[in-house]
Coordinates of C-alpha atoms in Angstrom, one line a residue:
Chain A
X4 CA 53.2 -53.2 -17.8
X5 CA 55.1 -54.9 -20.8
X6 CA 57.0 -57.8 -20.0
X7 CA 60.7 -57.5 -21.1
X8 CA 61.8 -59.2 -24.0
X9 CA 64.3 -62.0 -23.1
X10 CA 67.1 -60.9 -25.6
X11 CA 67.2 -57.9 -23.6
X12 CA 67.6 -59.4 -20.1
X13 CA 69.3 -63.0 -20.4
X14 CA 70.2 -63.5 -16.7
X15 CA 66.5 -62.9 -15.9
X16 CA 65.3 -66.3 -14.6
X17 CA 68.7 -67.1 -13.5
X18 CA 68.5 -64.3 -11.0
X19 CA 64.8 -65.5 -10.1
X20 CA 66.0 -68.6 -9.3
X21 CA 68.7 -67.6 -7.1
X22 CA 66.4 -65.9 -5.2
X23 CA 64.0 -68.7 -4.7
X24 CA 66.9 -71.0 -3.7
X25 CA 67.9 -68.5 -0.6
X26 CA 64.3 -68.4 0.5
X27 CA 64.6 -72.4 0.3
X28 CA 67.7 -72.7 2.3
X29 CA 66.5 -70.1 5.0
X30 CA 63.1 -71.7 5.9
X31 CA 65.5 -74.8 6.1
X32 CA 67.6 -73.3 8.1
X33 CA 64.7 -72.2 10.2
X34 CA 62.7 -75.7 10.6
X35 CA 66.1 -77.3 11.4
X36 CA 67.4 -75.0 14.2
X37 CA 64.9 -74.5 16.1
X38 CA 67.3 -74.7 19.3
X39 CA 70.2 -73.3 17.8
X40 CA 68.0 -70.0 17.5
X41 CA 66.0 -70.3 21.1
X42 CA 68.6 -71.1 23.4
X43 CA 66.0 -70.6 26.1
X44 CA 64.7 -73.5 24.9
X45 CA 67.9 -76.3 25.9
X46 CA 68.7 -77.4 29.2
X47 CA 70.7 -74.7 31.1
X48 CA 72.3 -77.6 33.8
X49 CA 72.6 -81.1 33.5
X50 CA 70.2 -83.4 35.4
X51 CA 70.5 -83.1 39.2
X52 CA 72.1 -86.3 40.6
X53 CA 70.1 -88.9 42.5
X54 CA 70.5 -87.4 46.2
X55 CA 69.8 -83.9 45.1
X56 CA 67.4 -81.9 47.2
X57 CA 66.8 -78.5 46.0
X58 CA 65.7 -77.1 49.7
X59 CA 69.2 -78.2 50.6
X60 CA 71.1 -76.5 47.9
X61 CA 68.8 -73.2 48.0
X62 CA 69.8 -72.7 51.7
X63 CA 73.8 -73.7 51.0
X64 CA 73.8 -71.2 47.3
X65 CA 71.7 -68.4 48.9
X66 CA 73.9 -66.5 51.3
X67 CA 76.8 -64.8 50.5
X68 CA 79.7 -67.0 49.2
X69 CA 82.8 -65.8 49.4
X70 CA 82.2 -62.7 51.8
X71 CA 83.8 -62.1 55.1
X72 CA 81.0 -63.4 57.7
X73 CA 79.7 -60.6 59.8
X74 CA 78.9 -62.3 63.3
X75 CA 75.5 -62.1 64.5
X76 CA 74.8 -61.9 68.4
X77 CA 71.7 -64.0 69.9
X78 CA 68.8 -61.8 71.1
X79 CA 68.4 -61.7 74.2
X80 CA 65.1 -63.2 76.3
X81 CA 61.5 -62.5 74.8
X82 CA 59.7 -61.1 77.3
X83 CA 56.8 -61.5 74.8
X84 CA 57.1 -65.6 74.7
X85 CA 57.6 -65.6 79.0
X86 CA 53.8 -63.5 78.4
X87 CA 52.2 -63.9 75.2
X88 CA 48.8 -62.4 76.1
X89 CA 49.5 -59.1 78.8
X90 CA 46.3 -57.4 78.7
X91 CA 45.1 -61.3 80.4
X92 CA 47.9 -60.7 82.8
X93 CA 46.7 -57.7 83.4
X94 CA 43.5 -58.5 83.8
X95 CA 44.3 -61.5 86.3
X96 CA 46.4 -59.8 88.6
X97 CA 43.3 -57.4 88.8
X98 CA 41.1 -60.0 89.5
X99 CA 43.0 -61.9 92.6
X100 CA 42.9 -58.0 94.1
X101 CA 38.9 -57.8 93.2
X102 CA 37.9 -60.9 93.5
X103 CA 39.9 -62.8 96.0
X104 CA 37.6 -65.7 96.4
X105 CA 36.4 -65.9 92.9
X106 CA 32.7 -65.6 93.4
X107 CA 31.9 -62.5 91.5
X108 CA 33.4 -64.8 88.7
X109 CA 31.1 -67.5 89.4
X110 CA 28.2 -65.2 89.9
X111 CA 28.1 -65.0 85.9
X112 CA 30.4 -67.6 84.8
X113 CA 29.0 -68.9 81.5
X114 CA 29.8 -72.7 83.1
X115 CA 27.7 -72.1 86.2
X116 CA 24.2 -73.3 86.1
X117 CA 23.0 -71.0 89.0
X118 CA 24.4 -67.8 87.7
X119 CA 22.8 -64.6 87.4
X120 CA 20.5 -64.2 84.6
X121 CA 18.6 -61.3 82.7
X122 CA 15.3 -61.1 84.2
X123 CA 16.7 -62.2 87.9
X124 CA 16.0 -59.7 90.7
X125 CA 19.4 -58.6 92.2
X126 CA 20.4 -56.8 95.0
X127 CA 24.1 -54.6 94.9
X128 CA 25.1 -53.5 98.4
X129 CA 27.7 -50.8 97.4
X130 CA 30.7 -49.8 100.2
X131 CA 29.8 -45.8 99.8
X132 CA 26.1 -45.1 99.2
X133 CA 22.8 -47.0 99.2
X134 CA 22.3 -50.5 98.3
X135 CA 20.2 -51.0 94.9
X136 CA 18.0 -53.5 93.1
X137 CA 16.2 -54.2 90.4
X138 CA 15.7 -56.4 87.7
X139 CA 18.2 -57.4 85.7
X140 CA 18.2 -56.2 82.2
X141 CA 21.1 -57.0 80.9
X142 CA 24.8 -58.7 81.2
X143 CA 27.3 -56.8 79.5
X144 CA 30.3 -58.6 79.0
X145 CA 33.7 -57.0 76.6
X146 CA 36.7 -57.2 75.8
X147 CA 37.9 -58.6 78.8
X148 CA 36.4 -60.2 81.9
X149 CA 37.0 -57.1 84.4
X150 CA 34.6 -54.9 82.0
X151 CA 32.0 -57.3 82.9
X152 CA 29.0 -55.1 83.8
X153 CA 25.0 -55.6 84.8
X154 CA 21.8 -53.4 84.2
X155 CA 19.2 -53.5 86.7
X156 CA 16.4 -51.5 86.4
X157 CA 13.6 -50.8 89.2
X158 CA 11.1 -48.1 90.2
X159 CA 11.7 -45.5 92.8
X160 CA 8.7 -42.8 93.9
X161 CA 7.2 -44.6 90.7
X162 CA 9.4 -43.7 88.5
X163 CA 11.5 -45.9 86.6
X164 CA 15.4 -46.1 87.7
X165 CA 18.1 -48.3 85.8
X166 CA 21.6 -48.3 86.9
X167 CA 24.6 -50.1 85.8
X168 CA 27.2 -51.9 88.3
X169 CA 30.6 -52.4 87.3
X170 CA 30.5 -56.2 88.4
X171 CA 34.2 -56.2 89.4
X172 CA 33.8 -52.2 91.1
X173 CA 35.8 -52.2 94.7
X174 CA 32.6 -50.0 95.6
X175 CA 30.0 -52.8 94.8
X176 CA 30.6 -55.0 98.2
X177 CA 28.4 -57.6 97.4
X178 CA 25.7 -58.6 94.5
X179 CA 22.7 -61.2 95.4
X180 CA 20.2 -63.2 93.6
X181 CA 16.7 -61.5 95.6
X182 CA 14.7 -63.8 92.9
X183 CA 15.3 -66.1 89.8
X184 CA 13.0 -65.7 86.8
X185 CA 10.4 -68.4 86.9
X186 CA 11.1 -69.5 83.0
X187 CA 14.9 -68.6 81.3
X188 CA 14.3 -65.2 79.6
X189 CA 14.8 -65.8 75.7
X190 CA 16.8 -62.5 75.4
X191 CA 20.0 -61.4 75.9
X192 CA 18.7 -58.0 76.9
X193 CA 15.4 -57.4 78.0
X194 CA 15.0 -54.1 76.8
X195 CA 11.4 -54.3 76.0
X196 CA 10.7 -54.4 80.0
X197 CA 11.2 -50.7 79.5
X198 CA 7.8 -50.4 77.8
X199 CA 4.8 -50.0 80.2
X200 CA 3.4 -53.1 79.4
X201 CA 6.0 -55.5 80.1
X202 CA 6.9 -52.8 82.9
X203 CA 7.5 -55.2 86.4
X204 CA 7.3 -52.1 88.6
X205 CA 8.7 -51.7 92.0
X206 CA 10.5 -54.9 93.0
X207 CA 10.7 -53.3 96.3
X208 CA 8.5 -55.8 98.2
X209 CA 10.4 -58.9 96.9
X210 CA 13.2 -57.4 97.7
X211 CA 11.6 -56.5 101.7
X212 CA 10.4 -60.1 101.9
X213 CA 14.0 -61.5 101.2
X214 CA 15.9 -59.3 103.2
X215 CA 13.2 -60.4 106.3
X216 CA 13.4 -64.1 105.7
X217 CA 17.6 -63.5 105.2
X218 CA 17.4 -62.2 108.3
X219 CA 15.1 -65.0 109.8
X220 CA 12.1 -62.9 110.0
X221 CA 8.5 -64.6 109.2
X222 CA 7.9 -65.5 105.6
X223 CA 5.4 -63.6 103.5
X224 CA 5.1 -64.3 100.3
X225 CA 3.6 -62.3 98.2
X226 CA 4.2 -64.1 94.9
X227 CA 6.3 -66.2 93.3
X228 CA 7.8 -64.0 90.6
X229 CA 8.2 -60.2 89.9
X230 CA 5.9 -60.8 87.2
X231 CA 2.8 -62.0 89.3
X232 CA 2.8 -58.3 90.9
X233 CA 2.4 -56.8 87.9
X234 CA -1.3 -57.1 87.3
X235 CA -2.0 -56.0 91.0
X236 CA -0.4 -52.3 90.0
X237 CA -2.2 -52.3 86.4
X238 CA -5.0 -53.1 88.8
X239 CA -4.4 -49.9 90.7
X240 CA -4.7 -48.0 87.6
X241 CA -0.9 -47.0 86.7
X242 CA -1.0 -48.0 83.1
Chain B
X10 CA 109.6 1.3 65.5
X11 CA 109.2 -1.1 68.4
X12 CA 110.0 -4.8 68.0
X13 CA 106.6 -5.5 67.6
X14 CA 106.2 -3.6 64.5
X15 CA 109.6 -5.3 62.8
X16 CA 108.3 -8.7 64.0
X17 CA 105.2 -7.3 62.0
X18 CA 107.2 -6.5 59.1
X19 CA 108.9 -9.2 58.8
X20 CA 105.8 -11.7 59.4
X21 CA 106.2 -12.0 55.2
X22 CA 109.2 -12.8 53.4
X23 CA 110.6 -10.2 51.2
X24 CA 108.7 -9.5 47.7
X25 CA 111.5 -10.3 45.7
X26 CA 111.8 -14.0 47.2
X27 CA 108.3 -14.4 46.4
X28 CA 107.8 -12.9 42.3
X29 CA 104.2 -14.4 41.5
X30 CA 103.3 -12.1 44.1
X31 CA 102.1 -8.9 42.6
X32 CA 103.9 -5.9 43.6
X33 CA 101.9 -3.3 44.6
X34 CA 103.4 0.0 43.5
X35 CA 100.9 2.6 45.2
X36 CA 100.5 2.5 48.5
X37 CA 97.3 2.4 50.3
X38 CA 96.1 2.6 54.1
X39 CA 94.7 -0.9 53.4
X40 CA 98.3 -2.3 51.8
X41 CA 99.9 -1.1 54.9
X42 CA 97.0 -2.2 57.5
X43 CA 95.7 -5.4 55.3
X44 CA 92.5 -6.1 57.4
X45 CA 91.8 -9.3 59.7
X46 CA 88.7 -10.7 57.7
X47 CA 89.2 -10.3 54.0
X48 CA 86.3 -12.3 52.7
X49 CA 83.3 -10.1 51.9
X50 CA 81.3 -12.6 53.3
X51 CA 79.9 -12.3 56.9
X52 CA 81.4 -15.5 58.2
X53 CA 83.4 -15.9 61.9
X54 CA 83.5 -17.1 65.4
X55 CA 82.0 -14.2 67.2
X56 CA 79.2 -13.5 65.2
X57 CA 75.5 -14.4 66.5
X58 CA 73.9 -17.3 65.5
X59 CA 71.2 -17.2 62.5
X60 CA 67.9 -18.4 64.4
X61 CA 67.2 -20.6 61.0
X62 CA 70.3 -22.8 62.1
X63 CA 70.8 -26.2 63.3
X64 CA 73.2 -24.8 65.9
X65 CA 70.1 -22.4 67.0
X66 CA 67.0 -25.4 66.8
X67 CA 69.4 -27.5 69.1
X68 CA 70.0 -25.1 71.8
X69 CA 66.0 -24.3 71.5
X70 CA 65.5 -27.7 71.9
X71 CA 67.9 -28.1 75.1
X72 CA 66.4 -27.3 77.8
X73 CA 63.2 -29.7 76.6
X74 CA 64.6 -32.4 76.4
X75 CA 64.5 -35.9 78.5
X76 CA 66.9 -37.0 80.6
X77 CA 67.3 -40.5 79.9
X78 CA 66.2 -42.4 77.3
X79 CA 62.8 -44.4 76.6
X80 CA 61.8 -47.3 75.8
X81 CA 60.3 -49.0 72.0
X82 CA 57.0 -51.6 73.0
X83 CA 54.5 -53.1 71.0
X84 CA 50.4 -51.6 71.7
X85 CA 48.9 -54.4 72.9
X86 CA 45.5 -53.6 73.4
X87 CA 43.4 -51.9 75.7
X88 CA 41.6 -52.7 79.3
X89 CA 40.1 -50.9 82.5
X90 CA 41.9 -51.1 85.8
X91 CA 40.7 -49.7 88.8
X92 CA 41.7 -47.9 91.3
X93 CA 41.5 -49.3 94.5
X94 CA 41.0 -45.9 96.5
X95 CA 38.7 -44.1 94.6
X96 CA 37.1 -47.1 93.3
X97 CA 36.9 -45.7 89.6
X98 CA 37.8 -47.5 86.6
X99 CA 40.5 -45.7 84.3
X100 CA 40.8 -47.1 80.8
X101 CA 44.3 -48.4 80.0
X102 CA 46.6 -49.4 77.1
X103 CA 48.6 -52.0 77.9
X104 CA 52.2 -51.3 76.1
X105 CA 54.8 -54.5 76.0
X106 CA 58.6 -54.1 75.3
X107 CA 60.4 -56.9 73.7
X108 CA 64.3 -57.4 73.7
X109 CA 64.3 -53.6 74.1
X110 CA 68.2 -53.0 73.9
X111 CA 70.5 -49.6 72.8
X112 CA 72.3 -50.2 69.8
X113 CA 74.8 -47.1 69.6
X114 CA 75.0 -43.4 70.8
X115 CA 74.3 -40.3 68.3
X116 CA 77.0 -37.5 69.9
X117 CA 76.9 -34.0 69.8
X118 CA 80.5 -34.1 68.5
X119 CA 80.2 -36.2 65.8
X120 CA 76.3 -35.9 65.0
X121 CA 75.4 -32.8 66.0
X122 CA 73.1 -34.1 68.8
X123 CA 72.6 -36.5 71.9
X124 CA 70.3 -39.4 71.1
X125 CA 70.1 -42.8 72.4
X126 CA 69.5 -45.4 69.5
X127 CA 67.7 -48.5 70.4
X128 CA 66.1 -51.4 68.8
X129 CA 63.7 -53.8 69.8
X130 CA 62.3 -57.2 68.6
X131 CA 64.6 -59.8 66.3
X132 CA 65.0 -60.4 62.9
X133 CA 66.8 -63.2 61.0
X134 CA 70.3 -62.4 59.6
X135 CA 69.5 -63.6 56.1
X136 CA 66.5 -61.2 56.1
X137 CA 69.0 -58.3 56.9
X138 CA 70.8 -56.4 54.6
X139 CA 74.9 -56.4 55.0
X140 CA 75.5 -53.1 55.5
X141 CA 72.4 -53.6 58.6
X142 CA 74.3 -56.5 59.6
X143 CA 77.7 -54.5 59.8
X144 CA 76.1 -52.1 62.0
X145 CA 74.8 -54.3 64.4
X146 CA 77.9 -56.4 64.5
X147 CA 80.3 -53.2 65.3
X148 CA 77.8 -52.8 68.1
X149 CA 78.0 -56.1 69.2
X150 CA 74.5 -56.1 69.5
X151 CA 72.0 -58.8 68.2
X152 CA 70.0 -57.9 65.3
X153 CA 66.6 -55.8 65.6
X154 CA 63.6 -55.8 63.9
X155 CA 62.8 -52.2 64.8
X156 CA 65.2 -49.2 65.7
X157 CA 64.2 -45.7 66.7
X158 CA 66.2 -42.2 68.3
X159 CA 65.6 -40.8 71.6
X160 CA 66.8 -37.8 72.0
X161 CA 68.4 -36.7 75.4
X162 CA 69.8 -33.7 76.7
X163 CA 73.3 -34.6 77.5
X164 CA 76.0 -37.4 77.5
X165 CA 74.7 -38.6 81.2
X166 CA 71.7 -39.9 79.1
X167 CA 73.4 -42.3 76.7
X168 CA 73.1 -45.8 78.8
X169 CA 75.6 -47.9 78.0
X170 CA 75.7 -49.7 74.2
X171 CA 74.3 -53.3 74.4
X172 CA 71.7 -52.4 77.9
X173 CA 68.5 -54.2 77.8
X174 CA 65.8 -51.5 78.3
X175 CA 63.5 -53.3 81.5
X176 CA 59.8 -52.3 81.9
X177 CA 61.0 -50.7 84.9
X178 CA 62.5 -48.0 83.4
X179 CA 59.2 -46.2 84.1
X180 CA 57.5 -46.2 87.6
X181 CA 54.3 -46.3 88.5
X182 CA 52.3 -43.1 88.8
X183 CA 54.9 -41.3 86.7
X184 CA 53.8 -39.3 83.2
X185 CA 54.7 -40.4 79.9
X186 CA 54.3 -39.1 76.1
X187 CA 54.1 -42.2 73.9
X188 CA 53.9 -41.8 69.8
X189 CA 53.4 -43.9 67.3
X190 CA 51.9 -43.7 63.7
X191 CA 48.4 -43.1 63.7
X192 CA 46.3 -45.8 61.4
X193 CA 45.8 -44.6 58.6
X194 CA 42.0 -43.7 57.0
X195 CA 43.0 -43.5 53.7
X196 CA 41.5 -40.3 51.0
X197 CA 39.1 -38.5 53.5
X198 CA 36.9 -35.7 52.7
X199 CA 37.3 -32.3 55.1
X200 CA 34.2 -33.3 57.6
X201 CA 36.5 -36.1 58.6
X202 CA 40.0 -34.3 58.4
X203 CA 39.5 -31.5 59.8
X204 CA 36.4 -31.2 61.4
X205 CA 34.3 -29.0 59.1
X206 CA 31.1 -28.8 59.3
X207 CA 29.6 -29.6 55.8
X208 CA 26.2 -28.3 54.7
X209 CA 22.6 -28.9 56.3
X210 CA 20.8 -31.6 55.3
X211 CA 18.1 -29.5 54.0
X212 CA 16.8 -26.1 53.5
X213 CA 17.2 -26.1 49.7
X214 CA 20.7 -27.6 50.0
X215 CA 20.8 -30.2 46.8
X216 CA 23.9 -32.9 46.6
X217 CA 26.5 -30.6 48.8
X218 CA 26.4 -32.2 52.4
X219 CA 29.7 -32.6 53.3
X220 CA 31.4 -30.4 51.1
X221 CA 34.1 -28.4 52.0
X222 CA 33.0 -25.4 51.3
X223 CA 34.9 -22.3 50.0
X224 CA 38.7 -22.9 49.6
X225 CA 39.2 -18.6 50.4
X226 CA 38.3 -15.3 48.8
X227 CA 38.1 -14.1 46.0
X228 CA 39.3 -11.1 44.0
X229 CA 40.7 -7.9 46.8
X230 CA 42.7 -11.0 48.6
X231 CA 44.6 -12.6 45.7
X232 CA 42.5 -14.7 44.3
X233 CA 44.7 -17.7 45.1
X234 CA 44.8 -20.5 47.6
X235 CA 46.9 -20.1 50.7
X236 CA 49.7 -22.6 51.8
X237 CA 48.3 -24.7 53.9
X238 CA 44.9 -24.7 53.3
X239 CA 42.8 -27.9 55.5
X240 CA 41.7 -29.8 52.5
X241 CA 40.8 -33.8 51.8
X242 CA 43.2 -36.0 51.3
X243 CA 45.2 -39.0 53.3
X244 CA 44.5 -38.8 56.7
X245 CA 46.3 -41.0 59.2
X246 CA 49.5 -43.0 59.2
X247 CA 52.1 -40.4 60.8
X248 CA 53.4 -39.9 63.5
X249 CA 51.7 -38.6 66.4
X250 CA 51.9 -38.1 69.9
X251 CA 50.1 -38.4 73.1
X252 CA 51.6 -36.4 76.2
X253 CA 51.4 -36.8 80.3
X254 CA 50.1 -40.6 80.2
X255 CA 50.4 -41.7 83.8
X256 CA 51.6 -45.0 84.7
X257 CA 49.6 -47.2 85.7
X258 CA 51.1 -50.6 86.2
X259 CA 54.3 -52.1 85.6
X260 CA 55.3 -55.4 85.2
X261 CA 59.3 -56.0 84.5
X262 CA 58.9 -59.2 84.3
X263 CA 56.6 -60.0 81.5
X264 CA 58.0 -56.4 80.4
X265 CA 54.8 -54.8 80.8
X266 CA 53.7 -50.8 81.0
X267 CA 50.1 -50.1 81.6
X268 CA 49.7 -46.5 80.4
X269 CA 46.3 -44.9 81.2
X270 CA 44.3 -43.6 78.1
X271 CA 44.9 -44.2 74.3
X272 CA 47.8 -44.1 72.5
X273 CA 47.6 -44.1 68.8
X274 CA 47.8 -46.7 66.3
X275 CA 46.3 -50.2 65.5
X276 CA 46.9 -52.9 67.7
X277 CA 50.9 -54.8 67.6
X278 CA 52.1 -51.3 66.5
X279 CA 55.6 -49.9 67.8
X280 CA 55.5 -47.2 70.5
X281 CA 58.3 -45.0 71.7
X282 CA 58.1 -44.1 75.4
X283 CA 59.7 -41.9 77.1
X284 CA 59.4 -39.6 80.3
X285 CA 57.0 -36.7 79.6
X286 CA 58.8 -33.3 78.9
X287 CA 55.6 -31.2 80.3
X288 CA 56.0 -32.7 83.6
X289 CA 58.7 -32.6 86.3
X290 CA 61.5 -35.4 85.6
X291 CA 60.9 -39.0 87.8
X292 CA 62.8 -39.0 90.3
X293 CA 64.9 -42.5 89.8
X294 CA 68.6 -43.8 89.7
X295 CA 70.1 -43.6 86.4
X296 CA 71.0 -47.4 86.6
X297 CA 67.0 -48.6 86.9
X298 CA 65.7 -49.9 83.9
X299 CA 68.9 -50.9 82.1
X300 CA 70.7 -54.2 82.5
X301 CA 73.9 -54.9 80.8
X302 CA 73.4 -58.9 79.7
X303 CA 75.6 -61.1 80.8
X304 CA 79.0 -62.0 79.1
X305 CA 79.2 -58.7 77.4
X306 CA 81.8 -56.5 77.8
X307 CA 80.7 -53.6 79.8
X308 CA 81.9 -50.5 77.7
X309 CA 81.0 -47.1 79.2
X310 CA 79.7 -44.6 77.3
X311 CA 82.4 -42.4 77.1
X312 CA 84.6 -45.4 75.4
X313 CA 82.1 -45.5 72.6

């Protein structure tokens, strides 16, 4: 394209530089005001005072200045601060009805050294039916202490029997150590008793022997743990 | 023409004190007898009521419901209690009520029904809203976290406004329904939802176990998806409700309901309470369970 002559457009640079002078003033303009344009950018307030404390003047600005106060009543009592865990209150007032003299309790309180362990030989005398016992294969113990429950397991005609007792049962009148397990069991549940060759049999002559000497018959011991039997009736052939 | 006829006559002024009315220049049997109901509409007192109305699901509802109102606790959690004749353990929920109080009456009158309102828990004022606040404070009743309906047959149930509700409402060996929003399980598949019973594992059957299966038939029955079909989707979190829960325990003290069995929902979840319609009514004063507190002004409920 031909540049115009200049006797045919005099005001030419003129107009040029006009133009160049308004993009001059506006980036001027521009570095200049910086706050003028971003009034985001100044102080809204003036600095607090020395014994401002903005917790304070949240709380006093929050709530509704100005507007009629609607009263406000105090609650009544909590009955859930006078009893802040129930099920336990439940649970207790159960227990003084089960367990008057706290001994079921102590039986397999985690604090007692002479509790009932798995592997122990116990003996449950229920109210209505036969009195049971076997060895102990587990201690099952939920939510709460009235749940607490035992496994024992024994064999009857030679056949093997478990049962579970409800520790805290009204029909389980009484539960006795017949036998402690010579060395602490290192399971929580002895489970693997149920295979025939940890099988401890019948615990039925322990069990004989300790209801003769309770009763202040004439000693016979047989052996010293459940486990000692146990090769006498591989012996007989059973496994 | 007897005096009742001129009486009859004369029941309108004269047409020519009244001009906007349009005269009527022939004379018809229904000018001369103008008839009772002039709206083409079927609208009046003596007509029967439609069986889709409000007027005809409240006075199906009647004769269901409770007496007296319930009570709103928090689930607690659950334990076994036994029973000291039969010496068998029943599984219990234990159910505590908190600052149970009625807030105000619904009225047949003004609502359309009988229901007591009541609230339970607290709640700071500045985390209530005004027009909450307003309510509370025509009541004269302290603020509440949680407020629900029961519904009751008639104005003898409404207790009065500002009565704790005691854990002694209910008493022992009597029979509750208890509801309470379910927890909710989230997207589940039919299987879970509804019970279906997916595919078998095997026999040829590739990547379709738990399926659900045909959604209906096909051409010759519409070829369309009924309303209502059981499909996936959310499951949980509504409201449902257990019925004939027996009492077990109660404790009005520590404000204390044992229920036996389940009721639904997570732990610390609001449960309403009240006496179970499917069973015959408890037989207790109207006064048990509900203790005006003191220095508050003892307002009937027929002043409300």
């Amino acid at each position: 394209m031909a540049t115009p002559s200049r006797s045919l457009r005099p005001l030419g640079p003129l107009k040029q530089a006009l133009r160049r002078c308004r993009a001059e003033r506006q980036q001027q303009r521009r570095h200049a005001s910086t706050e003028a344009l971003y009034p985001s950018l100044q102080p809204r307030y003036p600095p607090p005072s020395p014994g401002f404390r903005p917790s304070q003047a949240i709380k006093q600005n929050r709530f509704e200045e100005g507007m009629r106060k609607i009263p406000v009543i105090p609650p009544p009592r909590s009955t859930i601060k006078a009893c802040r865990d129930p099920i336990q209150a439940v649970t207790q007032s159960q227990l003084t009805v089960l367990d008057p003299n706290g001994a079921r309790t102590r039986l397999f309180a985690p604090s007692n050294p002479d509790r009932a362990q798995p592997g122990d030989i116990l003996h449950v005398r229920l109210r209505n039916g036969e009195p049971f016992s076997g060895v102990c294969l587990s201690i099952r113990q939920r939510h709460q202490p009235i749940d607490t429950a035992i496994l024992l397991r024994n064999q009857l005609t030679r056949i093997g029997v478990e049962m579970w007792f409800k520790v805290y049962s009204p029909n389980v009148e009484a539960i006795e150590v017949v036998q402690r397990k010579e060395k602490r069991a290192r399971r929580a549940n002895l489970y693997y008793m149920r295979q025939s060759r940890h099988d401890v049999g019948s615990v039925e002559g322990v069990v004989r022997g300790w209801l003769r000497q309770k009763s202040g018959g004439n000693v016979r011991v047989k052996g010293r743990d459940a486990n000692s039997s146990k090769k006498k009736n591989n012996k007989r052939g059973r496994n | 023409m007897s005096t009742k006829g001129i009486a009859r006559l004369f029941q309108r002024p004269p047409r020519f004190l009244c001009p906007s009315v349009s005269r009527q220049f022939v004379r018809t049997l229904k000018s001369i007898h103008p008839g009772k109901n002039s709206s083409r509409f079927n609208h009046g007192h003596n007509l029967p009521i439609l069986g889709s109305s409000h007027t005809a699901a409240f006075l199906r509802k009647e004769p269901m419901l409770p007496l007296r109102t319930g009570a709103l606790a928090i689930k607690k959690g659950m334990t076994g209690v036994y029973d000291p004749e039969t010496c068998r353990r029943v599984p219990c929920t234990v159910l505590q009520l908190d600052r149970c109080q009625v807030i105000s009456h619904k009225r047949r009158d003004t609502h359309g029904y009988w229901a007591v309102q009541v609230g339970s828990g607290t709640k700071e004022a500045r985390n209530v809203s005004r027009p909450e606040r307003g309510h509370f404070a025509a009541q004269e009743v302290p603020l509440k976290e949680h407020v629900v309906e029961f519904r009751v047959k008639d104005e003898e149930g409404l207790p009065g406004v500002g009565s704790i509700i005691t854990a002694d409402l209910f008493k022992e060996g009597q029979f509750v329904d208890t509801r309470a929003v379910t927890r909710g399980m989230g997207f589940a598949g039919g299987m879970k939802r509804w019970g279906f019973s997916g595919q078998p594992a095997s026999h040829g059957t590739s990547l379709t176990h738990r399926a659900m299966g045909s959604a209906g038939p096909s051409q010759g029955s519409g070829s369309r998806v009924l309303p209502g079909k059981k499909m996936a989707g959310r499951m949980g979190g509504e409201m449902h409700t257990v019925q004939n829960l027996k009492v077990v325990k109660v404790d009005a003290e520590n404000g204390i309901v044992v229920v036996h069995g389940a009721v639904p929902g997570p732990k610390n979840s609001m449960v309403k309470i009240q006496d179970a319609i499917k069973k015959p009514w408890p037989e207790v004063d109207a006064a048990v369970g509900l203790m005006m507190p003191e220095g508050m002004p003892t307002r009937l409920a027929a002043e409300v």
